[in-house]
Amino acid sequence: DGGITQSPKYLFRKEGQNVTLSCEQNLNHDAMYWYRQDPGQGLRLIYYSQIVNDFQKGDIAEGYSVSREKKESFPLTVTSAQKNPTAFYLCASSAHHLNTEAFFGQGTRLTVV
Amino acid sequence: AQKVTQAQTEISVVEKEDVTLDCVYETRDTTYYLFWYKQPPSGELVFLIRRNSFDEQNEISGRYSWNFQKSTSSFNFTITASQVVDSAVYFCALSVLYNQGGKLIFGQGTELSVKP
């Protein structure tokens, strides 16, 4: 079935460690996005990519890094520089960057222990 | 500034009541798109509707209806005869041009609880 797969669903990280969240889509979409969701704050854009080998910072990119080596994949690394990484992370993709709906994965809940 | 405001943080209704979720947006762009998404407890956001800035026609889909008014910068969502399965967090979002691309700006979300 077509869709977006995020893994893992739950992730625990020790302080000072980098962790990478996986996002894969088989919808043949050009645009992919990473959002962070905190209680009462809606979704905030971390990074987005409109095409392979290109990506742009969103509103809260500090402490995060991404790559887009393949159309299907857009992994997010949460680095030790991210001061408050505990959150729910959602990956999305869309056929066009502006006027088509985004399809979301089921999310990864990251907890720093 | 571009912004989406959902003033209602939580709404609780009894099954079969009608409920309206408010959404107010801000943008200076003349071309933009508005969306509503539903987030059930599983966490995945589900697309409900898209509207472009040039189409102010209201839309009805089953028990769902949307009222888009550019004059008040609002895009409200009404559920008629609510059901327990409608319980979820609902997000309104605005899509605008950004750095030669586009990005979705989300409101804070409204948590709807429908009680039997």
PDB file of C-alpha atoms in Angstrom:
ATOM      1  CA  ASP A   1       0.000   0.000   0.000  1.00  0.00           C
ATOM      2  CA  GLY A   2       1.173   3.563  -0.708  1.00  0.00           C
ATOM      3  CA  GLY A   3       2.029   5.736   2.247  1.00  0.00           C
ATOM      4  CA  ILE A   4       4.601   7.128   4.606  1.00  0.00           C
ATOM      5  CA  THR A   5       6.432   4.989   7.123  1.00  0.00           C
ATOM      6  CA  GLN A   6       8.148   6.398  10.156  1.00  0.00           C
ATOM      7  CA  SER A   7      10.316   4.364  12.463  1.00  0.00           C
ATOM      8  CA  PRO A   8      10.677   3.732  15.262  1.00  0.00           C
ATOM      9  CA  LYS A   9       7.353   4.599  16.862  1.00  0.00           C
ATOM     10  CA  TYR A  10       8.988   5.203  20.253  1.00  0.00           C
ATOM     11  CA  LEU A  11      12.579   6.235  20.811  1.00  0.00           C
ATOM     12  CA  PHE A  12      14.531   6.876  23.976  1.00  0.00           C
ATOM     13  CA  ARG A  13      17.734   8.849  23.939  1.00  0.00           C
ATOM     14  CA  LYS A  14      20.312   9.602  26.543  1.00  0.00           C
ATOM     15  CA  GLU A  15      21.403  13.185  26.918  1.00  0.00           C
ATOM     16  CA  GLY A  16      24.345  13.992  24.670  1.00  0.00           C
ATOM     17  CA  GLN A  17      23.504  11.372  22.050  1.00  0.00           C
ATOM     18  CA  ASN A  18      22.486  11.929  18.449  1.00  0.00           C
ATOM     19  CA  VAL A  19      19.543   9.919  17.162  1.00  0.00           C
ATOM     20  CA  THR A  20      18.141   9.499  13.667  1.00  0.00           C
ATOM     21  CA  LEU A  21      14.448   9.190  12.867  1.00  0.00           C
ATOM     22  CA  SER A  22      13.534   7.386   9.682  1.00  0.00           C
ATOM     23  CA  CYS A  23      10.938   8.516   7.140  1.00  0.00           C
ATOM     24  CA  GLU A  24      10.210   6.613   3.919  1.00  0.00           C
ATOM     25  CA  GLN A  25       7.478   7.256   1.342  1.00  0.00           C
ATOM     26  CA  ASN A  26       6.393   5.298  -1.722  1.00  0.00           C
ATOM     27  CA  LEU A  27       3.961   7.897  -3.059  1.00  0.00           C
ATOM     28  CA  ASN A  28       6.479   9.287  -5.573  1.00  0.00           C
ATOM     29  CA  HIS A  29       6.137  12.701  -3.935  1.00  0.00           C
ATOM     30  CA  ASP A  30       8.761  15.362  -4.530  1.00  0.00           C
ATOM     31  CA  ALA A  31       8.255  17.351  -1.330  1.00  0.00           C
ATOM     32  CA  MET A  32       8.926  15.999   2.159  1.00  0.00           C
ATOM     33  CA  TYR A  33       8.683  17.671   5.563  1.00  0.00           C
ATOM     34  CA  TRP A  34       9.536  17.199   9.218  1.00  0.00           C
ATOM     35  CA  TYR A  35       7.342  18.688  11.931  1.00  0.00           C
ATOM     36  CA  ARG A  36       7.631  18.750  15.675  1.00  0.00           C
ATOM     37  CA  GLN A  37       4.501  18.614  17.832  1.00  0.00           C
ATOM     38  CA  ASP A  38       4.443  19.790  21.435  1.00  0.00           C
ATOM     39  CA  PRO A  39       1.311  19.928  23.590  1.00  0.00           C
ATOM     40  CA  GLY A  40      -0.697  23.102  22.955  1.00  0.00           C
ATOM     41  CA  GLN A  41       1.640  24.368  20.230  1.00  0.00           C
ATOM     42  CA  GLY A  42       0.408  22.696  17.104  1.00  0.00           C
ATOM     43  CA  LEU A  43       2.953  21.551  14.528  1.00  0.00           C
ATOM     44  CA  ARG A  44       6.136  23.471  13.823  1.00  0.00           C
ATOM     45  CA  LEU A  45       8.241  23.001  10.707  1.00  0.00           C
ATOM     46  CA  ILE A  46      11.797  21.760  11.259  1.00  0.00           C
ATOM     47  CA  TYR A  47      13.053  21.115   7.708  1.00  0.00           C
ATOM     48  CA  TYR A  48      11.573  20.552   4.306  1.00  0.00           C
ATOM     49  CA  SER A  49      12.810  19.311   0.960  1.00  0.00           C
ATOM     50  CA  GLN A  50      11.294  20.027  -2.435  1.00  0.00           C
ATOM     51  CA  ILE A  51      13.599  17.789  -4.428  1.00  0.00           C
ATOM     52  CA  VAL A  52      16.379  15.249  -4.028  1.00  0.00           C
ATOM     53  CA  ASN A  53      19.679  16.661  -2.745  1.00  0.00           C
ATOM     54  CA  ASP A  54      18.033  19.892  -1.661  1.00  0.00           C
ATOM     55  CA  PHE A  55      16.480  20.928   1.638  1.00  0.00           C
ATOM     56  CA  GLN A  56      15.587  24.112   3.493  1.00  0.00           C
ATOM     57  CA  LYS A  57      15.431  25.089   7.154  1.00  0.00           C
ATOM     58  CA  GLY A  58      12.058  25.601   8.685  1.00  0.00           C
ATOM     59  CA  ASP A  59      11.149  27.638  11.723  1.00  0.00           C
ATOM     60  CA  ILE A  60      12.940  25.542  14.361  1.00  0.00           C
ATOM     61  CA  ALA A  61      15.913  23.918  12.556  1.00  0.00           C
ATOM     62  CA  GLU A  62      18.511  24.511  15.277  1.00  0.00           C
ATOM     63  CA  GLY A  63      19.794  21.246  16.713  1.00  0.00           C
ATOM     64  CA  TYR A  64      18.476  19.165  13.817  1.00  0.00           C
ATOM     65  CA  SER A  65      19.940  17.946  10.532  1.00  0.00           C
ATOM     66  CA  VAL A  66      18.505  16.151   7.497  1.00  0.00           C
ATOM     67  CA  SER A  67      19.551  14.584   4.225  1.00  0.00           C
ATOM     68  CA  ARG A  68      17.697  13.846   0.997  1.00  0.00           C
ATOM     69  CA  GLU A  69      19.840  11.455  -1.009  1.00  0.00           C
ATOM     70  CA  LYS A  70      16.862   9.536  -2.380  1.00  0.00           C
ATOM     71  CA  LYS A  71      13.398  10.687  -3.338  1.00  0.00           C
ATOM     72  CA  GLU A  72      11.822   8.136  -1.026  1.00  0.00           C
ATOM     73  CA  SER A  73      13.798   8.910   2.102  1.00  0.00           C
ATOM     74  CA  PHE A  74      14.154  11.974   4.366  1.00  0.00           C
ATOM     75  CA  PRO A  75      15.817  11.019   7.674  1.00  0.00           C
ATOM     76  CA  LEU A  76      15.995  13.490  10.550  1.00  0.00           C
ATOM     77  CA  THR A  77      18.889  13.541  13.020  1.00  0.00           C
ATOM     78  CA  VAL A  78      18.272  15.070  16.410  1.00  0.00           C
ATOM     79  CA  THR A  79      21.675  16.183  17.612  1.00  0.00           C
ATOM     80  CA  SER A  80      22.960  16.771  21.120  1.00  0.00           C
ATOM     81  CA  ALA A  81      22.711  20.497  20.370  1.00  0.00           C
ATOM     82  CA  GLN A  82      18.913  20.323  20.527  1.00  0.00           C
ATOM     83  CA  LYS A  83      18.149  21.599  24.017  1.00  0.00           C
ATOM     84  CA  ASN A  84      14.700  20.131  24.460  1.00  0.00           C
ATOM     85  CA  PRO A  85      14.279  17.189  22.084  1.00  0.00           C
ATOM     86  CA  THR A  86      11.474  15.367  23.871  1.00  0.00           C
ATOM     87  CA  ALA A  87       8.509  15.680  21.500  1.00  0.00           C
ATOM     88  CA  PHE A  88       6.368  13.963  18.896  1.00  0.00           C
ATOM     89  CA  TYR A  89       7.907  14.109  15.408  1.00  0.00           C
ATOM     90  CA  LEU A  90       5.841  13.856  12.257  1.00  0.00           C
ATOM     91  CA  CYS A  91       7.076  13.344   8.726  1.00  0.00           C
ATOM     92  CA  ALA A  92       4.961  14.305   5.727  1.00  0.00           C
ATOM     93  CA  SER A  93       5.123  14.358   1.955  1.00  0.00           C
ATOM     94  CA  SER A  94       3.183  16.069  -0.816  1.00  0.00           C
ATOM     95  CA  ALA A  95       3.113  15.954  -4.599  1.00  0.00           C
ATOM     96  CA  HIS A  96       3.578  19.713  -4.848  1.00  0.00           C
ATOM     97  CA  HIS A  97       5.058  22.062  -2.320  1.00  0.00           C
ATOM     98  CA  LEU A  98       2.175  24.517  -2.123  1.00  0.00           C
ATOM     99  CA  ASN A  99      -1.232  23.430  -3.257  1.00  0.00           C
ATOM    100  CA  THR A 100      -1.612  19.738  -2.609  1.00  0.00           C
ATOM    101  CA  GLU A 101      -2.426  18.042   0.618  1.00  0.00           C
ATOM    102  CA  ALA A 102       0.322  16.555   2.713  1.00  0.00           C
ATOM    103  CA  PHE A 103       0.253  12.918   3.765  1.00  0.00           C
ATOM    104  CA  PHE A 104       1.586  12.177   7.226  1.00  0.00           C
ATOM    105  CA  GLY A 105       3.323   9.264   8.842  1.00  0.00           C
ATOM    106  CA  GLN A 106       2.252   7.896  12.211  1.00  0.00           C
ATOM    107  CA  GLY A 107       4.949   9.781  14.052  1.00  0.00           C
ATOM    108  CA  THR A 108       7.886   9.023  16.342  1.00  0.00           C
ATOM    109  CA  ARG A 109       7.701   9.880  20.015  1.00  0.00           C
ATOM    110  CA  LEU A 110      11.181  10.791  21.228  1.00  0.00           C
ATOM    111  CA  THR A 111      11.974  10.884  24.929  1.00  0.00           C
ATOM    112  CA  VAL A 112      15.249  11.978  26.452  1.00  0.00           C
ATOM    113  CA  VAL A 113      16.164   9.973  29.548  1.00  0.00           C
TER     114      VAL A 113
ATOM    115  CA  ALA B   1       3.079  37.848   9.571  1.00  0.00           C
ATOM    116  CA  GLN B   2       1.502  34.547   8.610  1.00  0.00           C
ATOM    117  CA  LYS B   3      -0.427  32.855  11.300  1.00  0.00           C
ATOM    118  CA  VAL B   4      -3.292  30.495  11.994  1.00  0.00           C
ATOM    119  CA  THR B   5      -5.330  30.841  15.158  1.00  0.00           C
ATOM    120  CA  GLN B   6      -7.663  28.226  16.556  1.00  0.00           C
ATOM    121  CA  ALA B   7      -9.032  29.937  19.615  1.00  0.00           C
ATOM    122  CA  GLN B   8     -10.827  26.877  20.970  1.00  0.00           C
ATOM    123  CA  THR B   9      -8.324  24.627  22.718  1.00  0.00           C
ATOM    124  CA  GLU B  10     -10.861  22.028  23.813  1.00  0.00           C
ATOM    125  CA  ILE B  11     -14.506  21.418  23.024  1.00  0.00           C
ATOM    126  CA  SER B  12     -16.727  18.837  24.635  1.00  0.00           C
ATOM    127  CA  VAL B  13     -20.147  17.925  23.232  1.00  0.00           C
ATOM    128  CA  VAL B  14     -22.669  15.166  23.609  1.00  0.00           C
ATOM    129  CA  GLU B  15     -23.283  12.826  20.705  1.00  0.00           C
ATOM    130  CA  LYS B  16     -25.656  14.148  18.035  1.00  0.00           C
ATOM    131  CA  GLU B  17     -24.913  17.780  18.841  1.00  0.00           C
ATOM    132  CA  ASP B  18     -23.607  20.039  16.093  1.00  0.00           C
ATOM    133  CA  VAL B  19     -20.211  21.597  16.702  1.00  0.00           C
ATOM    134  CA  THR B  20     -18.225  24.316  14.909  1.00  0.00           C
ATOM    135  CA  LEU B  21     -14.461  24.587  15.063  1.00  0.00           C
ATOM    136  CA  ASP B  22     -13.150  28.075  14.392  1.00  0.00           C
ATOM    137  CA  CYS B  23     -10.089  28.980  12.325  1.00  0.00           C
ATOM    138  CA  VAL B  24      -8.769  32.458  11.631  1.00  0.00           C
ATOM    139  CA  TYR B  25      -5.728  33.022   9.429  1.00  0.00           C
ATOM    140  CA  GLU B  26      -3.393  35.876   8.599  1.00  0.00           C
ATOM    141  CA  THR B  27      -1.404  36.323   5.409  1.00  0.00           C
ATOM    142  CA  ARG B  28      -0.585  39.084   2.942  1.00  0.00           C
ATOM    143  CA  ASP B  29      -0.264  36.621   0.071  1.00  0.00           C
ATOM    144  CA  THR B  30      -3.046  36.721  -2.488  1.00  0.00           C
ATOM    145  CA  THR B  31      -2.511  33.070  -3.396  1.00  0.00           C
ATOM    146  CA  TYR B  32      -2.725  30.610  -0.576  1.00  0.00           C
ATOM    147  CA  TYR B  33      -4.399  27.367   0.407  1.00  0.00           C
ATOM    148  CA  LEU B  34      -6.268  26.361   3.519  1.00  0.00           C
ATOM    149  CA  PHE B  35      -6.544  22.872   4.928  1.00  0.00           C
ATOM    150  CA  TRP B  36      -8.196  20.976   7.733  1.00  0.00           C
ATOM    151  CA  TYR B  37      -6.607  17.855   9.211  1.00  0.00           C
ATOM    152  CA  LYS B  38      -7.847  15.389  11.823  1.00  0.00           C
ATOM    153  CA  GLN B  39      -5.462  13.756  14.293  1.00  0.00           C
ATOM    154  CA  PRO B  40      -6.961  10.695  15.996  1.00  0.00           C
ATOM    155  CA  PRO B  41      -5.296   9.184  19.086  1.00  0.00           C
ATOM    156  CA  SER B  42      -3.064   7.077  16.832  1.00  0.00           C
ATOM    157  CA  GLY B  43      -1.172  10.274  15.963  1.00  0.00           C
ATOM    158  CA  GLU B  44      -1.277  10.319  12.176  1.00  0.00           C
ATOM    159  CA  LEU B  45      -2.813  13.419  10.617  1.00  0.00           C
ATOM    160  CA  VAL B  46      -5.603  12.736   8.158  1.00  0.00           C
ATOM    161  CA  PHE B  47      -6.419  15.221   5.399  1.00  0.00           C
ATOM    162  CA  LEU B  48     -10.029  16.451   5.347  1.00  0.00           C
ATOM    163  CA  ILE B  49     -10.271  19.357   2.905  1.00  0.00           C
ATOM    164  CA  ARG B  50      -8.304  21.869   0.819  1.00  0.00           C
ATOM    165  CA  ARG B  51      -9.478  25.323  -0.270  1.00  0.00           C
ATOM    166  CA  ASN B  52      -7.662  27.858  -2.440  1.00  0.00           C
ATOM    167  CA  SER B  53      -7.856  31.580  -1.846  1.00  0.00           C
ATOM    168  CA  PHE B  54      -9.892  32.199  -4.981  1.00  0.00           C
ATOM    169  CA  ASP B  55     -12.673  29.774  -4.181  1.00  0.00           C
ATOM    170  CA  GLU B  56     -15.035  30.916  -1.452  1.00  0.00           C
ATOM    171  CA  GLN B  57     -17.682  28.325  -2.125  1.00  0.00           C
ATOM    172  CA  ASN B  58     -18.747  26.491   0.967  1.00  0.00           C
ATOM    173  CA  GLU B  59     -18.457  22.738   0.884  1.00  0.00           C
ATOM    174  CA  ILE B  60     -20.381  19.897   2.414  1.00  0.00           C
ATOM    175  CA  SER B  61     -19.200  16.327   2.679  1.00  0.00           C
ATOM    176  CA  GLY B  62     -21.586  14.117   4.574  1.00  0.00           C
ATOM    177  CA  ARG B  63     -21.762  15.410   8.154  1.00  0.00           C
ATOM    178  CA  TYR B  64     -18.861  17.795   7.560  1.00  0.00           C
ATOM    179  CA  SER B  65     -19.154  21.311   6.174  1.00  0.00           C
ATOM    180  CA  TRP B  66     -16.738  24.173   5.766  1.00  0.00           C
ATOM    181  CA  ASN B  67     -17.381  27.917   5.624  1.00  0.00           C
ATOM    182  CA  PHE B  68     -14.645  30.020   4.005  1.00  0.00           C
ATOM    183  CA  GLN B  69     -14.982  33.816   4.318  1.00  0.00           C
ATOM    184  CA  LYS B  70     -12.126  35.960   3.027  1.00  0.00           C
ATOM    185  CA  SER B  71     -13.726  39.097   4.440  1.00  0.00           C
ATOM    186  CA  THR B  72     -13.147  37.804   7.966  1.00  0.00           C
ATOM    187  CA  SER B  73     -10.129  35.568   7.148  1.00  0.00           C
ATOM    188  CA  SER B  74     -11.938  32.586   8.551  1.00  0.00           C
ATOM    189  CA  PHE B  75     -12.258  28.959   7.510  1.00  0.00           C
ATOM    190  CA  ASN B  76     -14.611  27.316   9.994  1.00  0.00           C
ATOM    191  CA  PHE B  77     -15.453  23.631  10.173  1.00  0.00           C
ATOM    192  CA  THR B  78     -18.817  22.278  11.302  1.00  0.00           C
ATOM    193  CA  ILE B  79     -19.645  18.700  12.232  1.00  0.00           C
ATOM    194  CA  THR B  80     -23.353  17.973  12.179  1.00  0.00           C
ATOM    195  CA  ALA B  81     -24.810  15.298  14.437  1.00  0.00           C
ATOM    196  CA  SER B  82     -21.455  14.535  16.024  1.00  0.00           C
ATOM    197  CA  GLN B  83     -20.420  10.972  16.815  1.00  0.00           C
ATOM    198  CA  VAL B  84     -17.979   9.478  19.305  1.00  0.00           C
ATOM    199  CA  VAL B  85     -15.660   8.593  16.400  1.00  0.00           C
ATOM    200  CA  ASP B  86     -15.287  12.304  15.693  1.00  0.00           C
ATOM    201  CA  SER B  87     -13.266  12.665  18.901  1.00  0.00           C
ATOM    202  CA  ALA B  88      -9.811  13.851  17.839  1.00  0.00           C
ATOM    203  CA  VAL B  89      -7.597  16.899  17.567  1.00  0.00           C
ATOM    204  CA  TYR B  90      -8.414  19.020  14.528  1.00  0.00           C
ATOM    205  CA  PHE B  91      -5.886  21.287  12.880  1.00  0.00           C
ATOM    206  CA  CYS B  92      -6.428  24.146  10.502  1.00  0.00           C
ATOM    207  CA  ALA B  93      -3.444  24.951   8.265  1.00  0.00           C
ATOM    208  CA  LEU B  94      -2.379  27.638   5.812  1.00  0.00           C
ATOM    209  CA  SER B  95      -0.079  26.931   2.852  1.00  0.00           C
ATOM    210  CA  VAL B  96       1.967  29.858   1.568  1.00  0.00           C
ATOM    211  CA  LEU B  97       4.996  30.453  -0.618  1.00  0.00           C
ATOM    212  CA  TYR B  98       8.230  30.218   1.402  1.00  0.00           C
ATOM    213  CA  ASN B  99      11.797  30.464   0.140  1.00  0.00           C
ATOM    214  CA  GLN B 100      10.686  29.656  -3.420  1.00  0.00           C
ATOM    215  CA  GLY B 101       8.814  26.714  -2.046  1.00  0.00           C
ATOM    216  CA  GLY B 102       5.860  26.358   0.218  1.00  0.00           C
ATOM    217  CA  LYS B 103       5.150  25.481   3.779  1.00  0.00           C
ATOM    218  CA  LEU B 104       2.188  24.573   5.914  1.00  0.00           C
ATOM    219  CA  ILE B 105       1.522  26.768   8.923  1.00  0.00           C
ATOM    220  CA  PHE B 106      -0.612  25.037  11.506  1.00  0.00           C
ATOM    221  CA  GLY B 107      -2.902  26.359  14.165  1.00  0.00           C
ATOM    222  CA  GLN B 108      -2.575  25.094  17.726  1.00  0.00           C
ATOM    223  CA  GLY B 109      -5.319  22.547  17.219  1.00  0.00           C
ATOM    224  CA  THR B 110      -8.730  22.023  18.804  1.00  0.00           C
ATOM    225  CA  GLU B 111      -9.308  18.880  20.817  1.00  0.00           C
ATOM    226  CA  LEU B 112     -12.864  17.688  20.289  1.00  0.00           C
ATOM    227  CA  SER B 113     -14.391  15.242  22.725  1.00  0.00           C
ATOM    228  CA  VAL B 114     -17.734  13.708  21.806  1.00  0.00           C
ATOM    229  CA  LYS B 115     -19.383  11.896  24.692  1.00  0.00           C
ATOM    230  CA  PRO B 116     -22.038   9.204  24.252  1.00  0.00           C
TER     231      PRO B 116
END
